[in-house]
XYZ file of N, CA, C and O in Angstrom:
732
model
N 131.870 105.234 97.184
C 130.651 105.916 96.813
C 129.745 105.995 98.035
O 129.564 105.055 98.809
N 129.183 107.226 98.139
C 128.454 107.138 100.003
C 127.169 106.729 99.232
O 126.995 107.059 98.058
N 126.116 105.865 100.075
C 125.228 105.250 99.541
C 124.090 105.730 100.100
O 123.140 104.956 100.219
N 124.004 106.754 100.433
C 122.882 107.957 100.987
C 122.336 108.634 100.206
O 123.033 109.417 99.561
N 121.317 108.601 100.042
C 120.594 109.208 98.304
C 120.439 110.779 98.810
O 119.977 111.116 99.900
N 120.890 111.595 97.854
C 120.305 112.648 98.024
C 119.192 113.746 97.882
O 118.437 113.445 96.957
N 118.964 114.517 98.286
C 117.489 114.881 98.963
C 116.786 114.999 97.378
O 115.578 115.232 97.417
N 117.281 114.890 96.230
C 116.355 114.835 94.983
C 115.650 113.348 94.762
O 114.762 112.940 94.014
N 116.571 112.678 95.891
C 116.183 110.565 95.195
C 116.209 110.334 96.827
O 117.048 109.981 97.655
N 114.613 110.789 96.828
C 114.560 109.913 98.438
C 114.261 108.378 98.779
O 113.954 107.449 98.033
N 114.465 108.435 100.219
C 114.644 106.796 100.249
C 113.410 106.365 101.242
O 113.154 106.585 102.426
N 112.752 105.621 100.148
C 111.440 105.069 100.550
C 111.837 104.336 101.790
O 112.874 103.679 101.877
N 110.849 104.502 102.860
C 110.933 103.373 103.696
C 110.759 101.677 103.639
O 110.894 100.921 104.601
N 110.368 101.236 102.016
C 109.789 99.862 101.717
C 111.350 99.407 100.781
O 111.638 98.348 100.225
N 112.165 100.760 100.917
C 113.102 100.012 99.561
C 114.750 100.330 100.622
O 115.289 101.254 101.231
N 114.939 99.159 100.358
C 116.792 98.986 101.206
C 118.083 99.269 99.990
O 118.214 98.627 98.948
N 118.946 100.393 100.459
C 119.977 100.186 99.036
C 120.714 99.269 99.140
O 120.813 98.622 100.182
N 121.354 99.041 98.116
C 122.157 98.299 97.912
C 123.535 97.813 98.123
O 124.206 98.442 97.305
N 124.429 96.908 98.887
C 125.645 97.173 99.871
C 126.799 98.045 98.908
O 127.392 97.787 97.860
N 126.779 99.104 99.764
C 127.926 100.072 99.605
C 127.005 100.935 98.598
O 127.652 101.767 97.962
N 125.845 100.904 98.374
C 125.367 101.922 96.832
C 125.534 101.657 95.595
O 125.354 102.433 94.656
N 125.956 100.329 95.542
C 127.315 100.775 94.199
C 126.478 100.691 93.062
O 127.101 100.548 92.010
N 124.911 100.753 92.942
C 124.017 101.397 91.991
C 123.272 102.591 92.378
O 122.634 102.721 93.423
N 123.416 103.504 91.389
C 122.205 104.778 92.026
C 120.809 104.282 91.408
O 120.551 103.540 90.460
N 119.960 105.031 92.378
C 119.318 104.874 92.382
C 118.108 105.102 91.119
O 118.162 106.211 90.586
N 117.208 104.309 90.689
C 116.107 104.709 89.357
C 115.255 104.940 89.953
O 115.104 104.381 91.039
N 114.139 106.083 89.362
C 112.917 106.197 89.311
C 112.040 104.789 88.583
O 112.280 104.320 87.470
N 111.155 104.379 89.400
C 110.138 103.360 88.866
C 108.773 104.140 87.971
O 107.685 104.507 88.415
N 109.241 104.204 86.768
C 108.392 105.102 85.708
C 107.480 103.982 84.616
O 107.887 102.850 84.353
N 106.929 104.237 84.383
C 106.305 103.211 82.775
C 107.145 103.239 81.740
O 107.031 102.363 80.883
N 108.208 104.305 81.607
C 109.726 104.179 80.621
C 110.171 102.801 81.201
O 110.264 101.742 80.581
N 110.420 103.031 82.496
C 111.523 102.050 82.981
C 110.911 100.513 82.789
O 111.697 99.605 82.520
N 109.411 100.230 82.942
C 109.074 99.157 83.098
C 108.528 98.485 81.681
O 107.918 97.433 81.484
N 109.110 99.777 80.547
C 109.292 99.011 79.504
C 110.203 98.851 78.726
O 110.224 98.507 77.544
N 111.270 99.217 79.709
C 112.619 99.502 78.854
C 113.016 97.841 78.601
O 113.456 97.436 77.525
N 112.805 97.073 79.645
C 113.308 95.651 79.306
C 111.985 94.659 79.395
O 111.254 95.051 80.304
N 111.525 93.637 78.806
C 110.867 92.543 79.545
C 110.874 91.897 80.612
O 109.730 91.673 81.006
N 111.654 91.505 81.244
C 112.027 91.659 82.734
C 111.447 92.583 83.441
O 110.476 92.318 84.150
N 112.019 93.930 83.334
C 110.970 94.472 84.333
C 109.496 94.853 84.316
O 108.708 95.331 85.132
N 109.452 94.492 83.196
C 107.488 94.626 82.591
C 107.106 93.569 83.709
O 106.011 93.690 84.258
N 108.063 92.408 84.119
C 107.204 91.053 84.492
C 107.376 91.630 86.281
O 106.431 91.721 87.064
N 108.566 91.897 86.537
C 109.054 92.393 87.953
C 107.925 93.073 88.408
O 107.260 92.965 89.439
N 107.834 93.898 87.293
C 106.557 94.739 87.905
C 105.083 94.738 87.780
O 104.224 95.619 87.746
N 105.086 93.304 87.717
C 103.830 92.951 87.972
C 102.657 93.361 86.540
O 101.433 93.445 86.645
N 103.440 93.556 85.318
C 102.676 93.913 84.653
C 101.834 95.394 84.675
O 100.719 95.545 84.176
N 102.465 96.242 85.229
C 102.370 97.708 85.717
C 101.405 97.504 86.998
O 101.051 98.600 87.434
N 100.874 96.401 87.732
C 100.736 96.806 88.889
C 101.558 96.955 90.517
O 101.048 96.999 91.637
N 103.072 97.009 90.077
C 104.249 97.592 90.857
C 103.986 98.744 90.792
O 104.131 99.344 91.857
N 103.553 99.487 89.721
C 103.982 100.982 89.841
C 102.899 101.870 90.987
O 103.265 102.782 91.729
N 101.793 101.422 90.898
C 100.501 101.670 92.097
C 101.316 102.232 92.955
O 102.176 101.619 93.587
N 101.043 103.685 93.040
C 102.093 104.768 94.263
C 101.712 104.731 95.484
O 102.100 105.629 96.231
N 100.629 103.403 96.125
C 99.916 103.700 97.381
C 99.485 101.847 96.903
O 98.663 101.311 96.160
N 100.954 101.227 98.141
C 100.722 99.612 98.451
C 100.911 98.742 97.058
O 100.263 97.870 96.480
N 101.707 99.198 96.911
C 102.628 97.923 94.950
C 102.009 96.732 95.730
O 101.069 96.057 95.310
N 102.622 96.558 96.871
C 102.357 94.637 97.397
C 101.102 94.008 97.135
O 100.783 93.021 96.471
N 100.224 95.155 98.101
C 98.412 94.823 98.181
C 97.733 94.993 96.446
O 96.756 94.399 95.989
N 98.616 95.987 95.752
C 97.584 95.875 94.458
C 98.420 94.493 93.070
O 97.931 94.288 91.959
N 99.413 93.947 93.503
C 100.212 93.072 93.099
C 99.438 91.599 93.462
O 99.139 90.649 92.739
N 99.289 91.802 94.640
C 98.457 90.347 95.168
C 97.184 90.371 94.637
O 96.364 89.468 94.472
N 97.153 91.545 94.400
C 95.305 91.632 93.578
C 95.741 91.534 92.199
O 94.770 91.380 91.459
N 96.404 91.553 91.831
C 96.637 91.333 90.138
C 96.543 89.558 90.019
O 95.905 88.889 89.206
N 97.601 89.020 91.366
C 97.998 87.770 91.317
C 96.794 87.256 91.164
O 96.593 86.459 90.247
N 95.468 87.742 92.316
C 94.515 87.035 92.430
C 93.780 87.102 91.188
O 93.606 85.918 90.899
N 93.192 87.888 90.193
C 92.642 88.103 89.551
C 93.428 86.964 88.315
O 92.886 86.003 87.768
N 94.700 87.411 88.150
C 95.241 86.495 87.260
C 95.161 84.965 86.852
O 95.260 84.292 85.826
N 94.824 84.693 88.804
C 94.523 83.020 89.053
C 93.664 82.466 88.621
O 93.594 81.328 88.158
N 92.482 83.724 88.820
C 91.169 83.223 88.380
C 91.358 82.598 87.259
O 91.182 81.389 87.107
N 91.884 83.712 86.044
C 91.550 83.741 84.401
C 92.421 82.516 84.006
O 92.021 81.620 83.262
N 93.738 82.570 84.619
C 94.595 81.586 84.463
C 94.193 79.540 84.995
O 94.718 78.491 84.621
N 93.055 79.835 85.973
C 92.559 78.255 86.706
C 91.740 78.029 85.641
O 91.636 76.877 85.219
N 91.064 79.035 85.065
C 90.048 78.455 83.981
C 90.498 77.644 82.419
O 89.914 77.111 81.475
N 91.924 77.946 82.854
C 92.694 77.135 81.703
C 93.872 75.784 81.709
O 94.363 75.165 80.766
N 94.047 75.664 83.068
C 95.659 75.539 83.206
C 94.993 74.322 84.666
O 94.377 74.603 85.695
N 95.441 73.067 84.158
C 95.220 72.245 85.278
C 96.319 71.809 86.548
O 97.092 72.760 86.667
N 96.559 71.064 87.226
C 97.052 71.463 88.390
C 98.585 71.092 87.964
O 99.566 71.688 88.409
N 98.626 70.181 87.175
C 99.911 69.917 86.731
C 100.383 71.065 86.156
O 101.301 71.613 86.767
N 99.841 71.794 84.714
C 100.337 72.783 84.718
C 100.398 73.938 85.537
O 100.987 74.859 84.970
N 99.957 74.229 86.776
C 100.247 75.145 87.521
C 101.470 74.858 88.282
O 102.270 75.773 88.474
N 101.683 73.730 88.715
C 102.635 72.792 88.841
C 104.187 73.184 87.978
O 105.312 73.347 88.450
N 103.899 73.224 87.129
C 104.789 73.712 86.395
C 105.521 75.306 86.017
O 106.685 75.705 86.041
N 104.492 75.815 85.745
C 103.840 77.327 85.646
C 104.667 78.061 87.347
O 105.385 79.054 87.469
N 104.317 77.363 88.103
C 105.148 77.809 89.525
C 106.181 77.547 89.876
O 106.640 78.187 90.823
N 107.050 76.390 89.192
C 108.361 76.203 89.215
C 109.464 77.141 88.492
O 110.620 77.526 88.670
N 108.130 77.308 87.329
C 109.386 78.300 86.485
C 109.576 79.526 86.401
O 110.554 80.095 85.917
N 107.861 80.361 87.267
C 107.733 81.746 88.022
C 108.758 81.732 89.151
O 109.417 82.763 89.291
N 109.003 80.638 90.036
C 109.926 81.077 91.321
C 111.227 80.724 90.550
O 111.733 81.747 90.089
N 111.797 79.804 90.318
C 112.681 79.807 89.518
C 113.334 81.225 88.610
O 114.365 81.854 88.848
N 112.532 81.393 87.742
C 112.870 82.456 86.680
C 112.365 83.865 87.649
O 112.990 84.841 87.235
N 111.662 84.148 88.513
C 111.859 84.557 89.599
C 112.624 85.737 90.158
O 112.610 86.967 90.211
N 113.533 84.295 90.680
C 114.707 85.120 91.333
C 115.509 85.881 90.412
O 115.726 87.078 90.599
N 115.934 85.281 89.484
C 116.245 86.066 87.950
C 115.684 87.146 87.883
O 116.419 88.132 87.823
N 114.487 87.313 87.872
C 113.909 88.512 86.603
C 113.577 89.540 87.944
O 113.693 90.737 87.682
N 113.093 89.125 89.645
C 113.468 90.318 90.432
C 115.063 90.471 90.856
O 115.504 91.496 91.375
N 115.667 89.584 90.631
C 117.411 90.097 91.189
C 117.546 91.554 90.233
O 117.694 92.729 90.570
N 117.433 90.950 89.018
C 118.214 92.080 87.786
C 117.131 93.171 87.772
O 117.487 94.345 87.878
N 116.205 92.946 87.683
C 115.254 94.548 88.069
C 115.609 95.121 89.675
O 115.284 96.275 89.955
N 116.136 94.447 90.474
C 116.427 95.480 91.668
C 117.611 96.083 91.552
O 117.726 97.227 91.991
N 118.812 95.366 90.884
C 119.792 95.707 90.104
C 119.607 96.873 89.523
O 120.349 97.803 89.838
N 118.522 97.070 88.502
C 118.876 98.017 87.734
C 117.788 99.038 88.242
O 117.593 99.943 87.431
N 116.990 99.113 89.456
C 116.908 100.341 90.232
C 117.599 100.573 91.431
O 117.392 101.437 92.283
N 118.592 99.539 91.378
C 119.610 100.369 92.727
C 119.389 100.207 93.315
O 120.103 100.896 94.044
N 118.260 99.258 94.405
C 118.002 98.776 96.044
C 117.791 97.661 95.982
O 117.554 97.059 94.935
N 117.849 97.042 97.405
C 117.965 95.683 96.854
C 116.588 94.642 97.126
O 116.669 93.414 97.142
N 115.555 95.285 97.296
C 114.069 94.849 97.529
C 113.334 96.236 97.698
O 112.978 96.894 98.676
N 113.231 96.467 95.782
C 112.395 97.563 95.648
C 110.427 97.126 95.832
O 109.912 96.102 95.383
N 109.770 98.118 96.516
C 108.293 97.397 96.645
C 107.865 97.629 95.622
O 106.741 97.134 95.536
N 108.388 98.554 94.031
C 107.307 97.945 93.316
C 107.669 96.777 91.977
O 107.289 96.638 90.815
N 108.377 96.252 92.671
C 109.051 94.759 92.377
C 107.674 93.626 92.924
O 107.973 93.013 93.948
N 106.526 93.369 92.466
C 105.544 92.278 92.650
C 105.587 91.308 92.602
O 105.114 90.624 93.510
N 106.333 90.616 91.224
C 106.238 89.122 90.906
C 106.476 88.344 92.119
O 106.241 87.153 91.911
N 106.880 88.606 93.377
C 107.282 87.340 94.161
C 105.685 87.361 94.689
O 105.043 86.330 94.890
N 105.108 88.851 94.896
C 103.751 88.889 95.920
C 102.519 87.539 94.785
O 101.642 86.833 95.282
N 102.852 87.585 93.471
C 102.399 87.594 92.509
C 101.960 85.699 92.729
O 101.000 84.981 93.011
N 103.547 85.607 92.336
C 103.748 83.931 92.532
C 103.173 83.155 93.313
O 102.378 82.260 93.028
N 103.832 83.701 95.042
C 103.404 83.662 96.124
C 102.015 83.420 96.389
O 101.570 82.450 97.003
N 101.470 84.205 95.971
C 99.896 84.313 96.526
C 98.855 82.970 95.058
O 97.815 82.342 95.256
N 99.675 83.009 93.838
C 99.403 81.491 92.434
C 99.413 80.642 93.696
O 98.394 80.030 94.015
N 100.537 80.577 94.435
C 100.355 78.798 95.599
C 99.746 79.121 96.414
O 99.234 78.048 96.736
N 99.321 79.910 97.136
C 98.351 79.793 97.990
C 96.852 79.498 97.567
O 96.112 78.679 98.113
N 96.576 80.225 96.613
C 95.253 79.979 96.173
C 94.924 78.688 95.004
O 93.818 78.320 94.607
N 96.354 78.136 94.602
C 96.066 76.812 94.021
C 95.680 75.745 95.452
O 94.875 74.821 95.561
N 96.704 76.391 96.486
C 96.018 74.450 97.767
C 95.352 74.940 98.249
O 95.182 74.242 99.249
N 94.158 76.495 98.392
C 93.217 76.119 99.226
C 91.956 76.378 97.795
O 91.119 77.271 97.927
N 91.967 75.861 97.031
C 91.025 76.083 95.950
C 90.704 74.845 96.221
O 91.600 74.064 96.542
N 89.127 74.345 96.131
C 87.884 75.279 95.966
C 87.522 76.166 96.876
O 86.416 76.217 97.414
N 88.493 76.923 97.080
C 88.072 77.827 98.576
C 86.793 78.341 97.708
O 86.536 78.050 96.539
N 85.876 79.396 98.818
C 84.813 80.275 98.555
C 85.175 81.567 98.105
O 86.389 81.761 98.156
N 84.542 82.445 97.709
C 84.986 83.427 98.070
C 85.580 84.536 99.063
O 86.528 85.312 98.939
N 84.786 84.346 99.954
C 85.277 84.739 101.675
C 86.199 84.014 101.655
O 87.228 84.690 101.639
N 86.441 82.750 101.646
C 88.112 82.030 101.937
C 88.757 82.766 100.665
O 88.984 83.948 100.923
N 88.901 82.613 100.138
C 90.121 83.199 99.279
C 90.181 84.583 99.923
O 91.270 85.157 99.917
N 89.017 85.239 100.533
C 89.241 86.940 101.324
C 90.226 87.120 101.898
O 91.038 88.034 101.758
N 90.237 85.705 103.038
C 91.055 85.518 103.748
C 92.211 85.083 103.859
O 93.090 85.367 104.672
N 92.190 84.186 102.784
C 93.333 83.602 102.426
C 94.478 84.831 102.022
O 95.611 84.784 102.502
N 93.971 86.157 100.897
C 94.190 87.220 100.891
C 94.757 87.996 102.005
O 95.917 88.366 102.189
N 93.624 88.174 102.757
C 94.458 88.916 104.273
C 95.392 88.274 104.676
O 96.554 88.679 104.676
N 94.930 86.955 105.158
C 96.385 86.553 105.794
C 97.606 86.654 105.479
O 98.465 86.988 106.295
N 97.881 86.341 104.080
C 98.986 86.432 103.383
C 99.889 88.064 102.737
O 101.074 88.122 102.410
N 99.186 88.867 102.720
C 99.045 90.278 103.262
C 99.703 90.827 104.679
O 100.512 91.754 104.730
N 99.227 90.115 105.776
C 99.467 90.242 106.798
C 100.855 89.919 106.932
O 101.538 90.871 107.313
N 101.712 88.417 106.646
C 102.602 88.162 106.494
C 103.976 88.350 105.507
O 105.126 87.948 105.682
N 103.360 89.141 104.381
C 103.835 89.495 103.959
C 104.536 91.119 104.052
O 105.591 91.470 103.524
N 103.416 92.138 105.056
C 103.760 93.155 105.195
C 104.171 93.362 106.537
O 105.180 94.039 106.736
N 103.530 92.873 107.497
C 104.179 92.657 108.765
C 105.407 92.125 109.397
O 106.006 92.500 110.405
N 105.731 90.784 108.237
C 106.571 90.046 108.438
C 107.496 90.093 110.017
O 108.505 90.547 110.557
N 106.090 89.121 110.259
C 106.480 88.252 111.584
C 107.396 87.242 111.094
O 107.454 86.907 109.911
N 108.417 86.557 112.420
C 109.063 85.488 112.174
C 108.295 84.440 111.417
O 107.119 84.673 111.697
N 108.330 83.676 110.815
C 110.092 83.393 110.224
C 110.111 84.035 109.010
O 110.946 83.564 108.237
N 109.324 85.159 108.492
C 109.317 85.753 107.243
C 110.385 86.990 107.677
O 111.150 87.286 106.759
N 110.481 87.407 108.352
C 111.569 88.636 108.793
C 113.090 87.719 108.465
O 114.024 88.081 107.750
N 113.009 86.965 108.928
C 114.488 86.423 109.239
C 114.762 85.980 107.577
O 115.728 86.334 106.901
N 113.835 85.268 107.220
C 114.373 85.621 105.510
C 114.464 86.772 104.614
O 115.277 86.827 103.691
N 113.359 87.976 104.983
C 113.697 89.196 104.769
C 115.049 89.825 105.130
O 115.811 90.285 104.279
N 115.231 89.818 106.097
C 116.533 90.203 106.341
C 117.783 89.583 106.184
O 118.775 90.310 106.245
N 117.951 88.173 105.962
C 119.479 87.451 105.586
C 119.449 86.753 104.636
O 120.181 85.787 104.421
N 118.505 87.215 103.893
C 118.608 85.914 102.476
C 118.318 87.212 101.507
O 117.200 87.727 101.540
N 119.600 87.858 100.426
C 119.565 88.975 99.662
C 119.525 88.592 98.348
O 119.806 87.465 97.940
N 119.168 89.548 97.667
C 119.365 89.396 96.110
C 118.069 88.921 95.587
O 117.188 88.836 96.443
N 117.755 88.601 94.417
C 116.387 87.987 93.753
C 115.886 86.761 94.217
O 114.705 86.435 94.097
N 116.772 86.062 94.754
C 116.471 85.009 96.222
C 115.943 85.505 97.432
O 114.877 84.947 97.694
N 116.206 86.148 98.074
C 115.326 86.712 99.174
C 114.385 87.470 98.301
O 113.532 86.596 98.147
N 114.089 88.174 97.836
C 113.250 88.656 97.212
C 112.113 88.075 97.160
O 111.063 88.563 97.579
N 112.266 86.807 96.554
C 111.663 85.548 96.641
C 110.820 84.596 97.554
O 109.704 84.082 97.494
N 112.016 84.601 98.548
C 111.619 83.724 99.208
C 111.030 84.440 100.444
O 110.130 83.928 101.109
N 111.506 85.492 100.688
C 110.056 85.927 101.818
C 108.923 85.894 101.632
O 108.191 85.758 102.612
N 108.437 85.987 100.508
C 107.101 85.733 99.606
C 106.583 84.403 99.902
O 105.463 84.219 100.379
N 107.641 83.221 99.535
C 107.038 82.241 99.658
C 106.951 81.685 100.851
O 106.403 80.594 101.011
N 107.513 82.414 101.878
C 107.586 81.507 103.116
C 106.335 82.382 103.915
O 105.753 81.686 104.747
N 105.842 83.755 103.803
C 104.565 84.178 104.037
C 103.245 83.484 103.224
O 102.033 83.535 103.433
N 103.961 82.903 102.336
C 102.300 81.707 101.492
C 102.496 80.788 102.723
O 101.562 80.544 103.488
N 103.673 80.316 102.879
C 103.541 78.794 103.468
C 103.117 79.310 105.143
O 102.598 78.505 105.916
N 103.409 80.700 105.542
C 102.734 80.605 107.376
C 101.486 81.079 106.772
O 100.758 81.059 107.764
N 100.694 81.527 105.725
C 99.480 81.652 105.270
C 98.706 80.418 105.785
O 98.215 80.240 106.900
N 98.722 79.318 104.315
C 98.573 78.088 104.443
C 98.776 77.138 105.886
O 97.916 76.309 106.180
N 100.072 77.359 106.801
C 100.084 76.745 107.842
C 98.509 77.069 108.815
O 97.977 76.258 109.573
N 97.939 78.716 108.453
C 97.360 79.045 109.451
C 96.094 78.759 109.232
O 95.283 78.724 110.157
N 95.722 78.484 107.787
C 94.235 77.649 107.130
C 94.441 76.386 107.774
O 93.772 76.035 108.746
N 95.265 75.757 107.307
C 94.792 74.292 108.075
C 95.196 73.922 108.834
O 95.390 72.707 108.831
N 95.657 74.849 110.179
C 95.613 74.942 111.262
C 94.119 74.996 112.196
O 93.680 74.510 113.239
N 93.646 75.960 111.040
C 92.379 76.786 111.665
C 91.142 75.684 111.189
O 90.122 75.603 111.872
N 91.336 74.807 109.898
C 90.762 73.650 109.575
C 90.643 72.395 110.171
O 89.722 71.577 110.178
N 91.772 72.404 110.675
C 91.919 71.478 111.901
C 91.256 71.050 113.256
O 91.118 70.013 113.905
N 90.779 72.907 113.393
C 90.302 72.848 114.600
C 88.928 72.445 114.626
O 88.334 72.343 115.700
């Protein structure tokens, strides 16, 4: 099967197919993201579908979510709550990239989602301006992906990489707060 989409199913620059093609490709529609529960969650709760930056309006869902969600949920349960988002995770973005045919579609969120729950659980009580930043930075690393977030972008595939580039742009996030706290 040649794995070159044709000129009706173009190929985003944010989305990689899948080895050899051997899924065609889906449209990311509000059908699709309610055809299963899974991808309702993949996609961020319809803020994947945002046709201009899924990532940046995904991390803003995350953030907003944290808020509503800290006002309930103490650290243990976030604690928990984040084991079974990265965990269940890799699951629920593997099989939604699966069933649009590339293999790190951008409006696949939940990892930006998760990702950005741990960052803003260890630097809470940040301010507001810190959480701004905390925001950018993790933004930055996540879309830029400087080392060592590239190198998991690129050799760690499936709903696992998916994953884990996410989380390893929280953790050079975080490295760079209390780095910068340090000083």
């Amino acid at each position: 099967m040649n794995s070159t989409p044709s000129p009706d199913q173009p190929n985003p620059p944010h989305d990689k197919t899948l080895h050899g093609g051997a899924t065609a490709r889906r449209p990311v529609t509000v059908g699709f993201m309610f055809s299963h529960p899974v991808h309702f969650i993949a996609l961020g709760f319809g803020s994947g579908l945002s046709p201009m930056g899924p990532g940046t309006v995904g991390t803003l869902f995350g953030w907003a979510s944290y808020l509503v969600l800290n006002l309930y949920l103490t650290v243990s349960d976030w604690a928990v709550l984040l084991a079974l988002s990265i965990v269940g995770g890799v699951w629920i973005c593997g099989r939604t990239a699966r069933a649009l045919g590339t293999s790190d579609p951008g409006s696949v969120v939940w990892d930006e989602i998760v990702a950005f729950w741990l960052v803003l659980l260890v630097v809470t009580p940040a301010s507001f301006w810190g959480q701004c930043v905390a925001f950018l930075l993790f933004r930055f690393f996540d879309a830029v992906k400087p080392p060592p977030v590239r190198y998991f972008d690129r050799t760690v595939k499936g709903g696992l990489g998916i994953m884990l580039d996410d989380l390893v742009a929280a953790f050079c996030t975080l490295l760079v707060i209390a780095l910068w706290h340090a000083l």
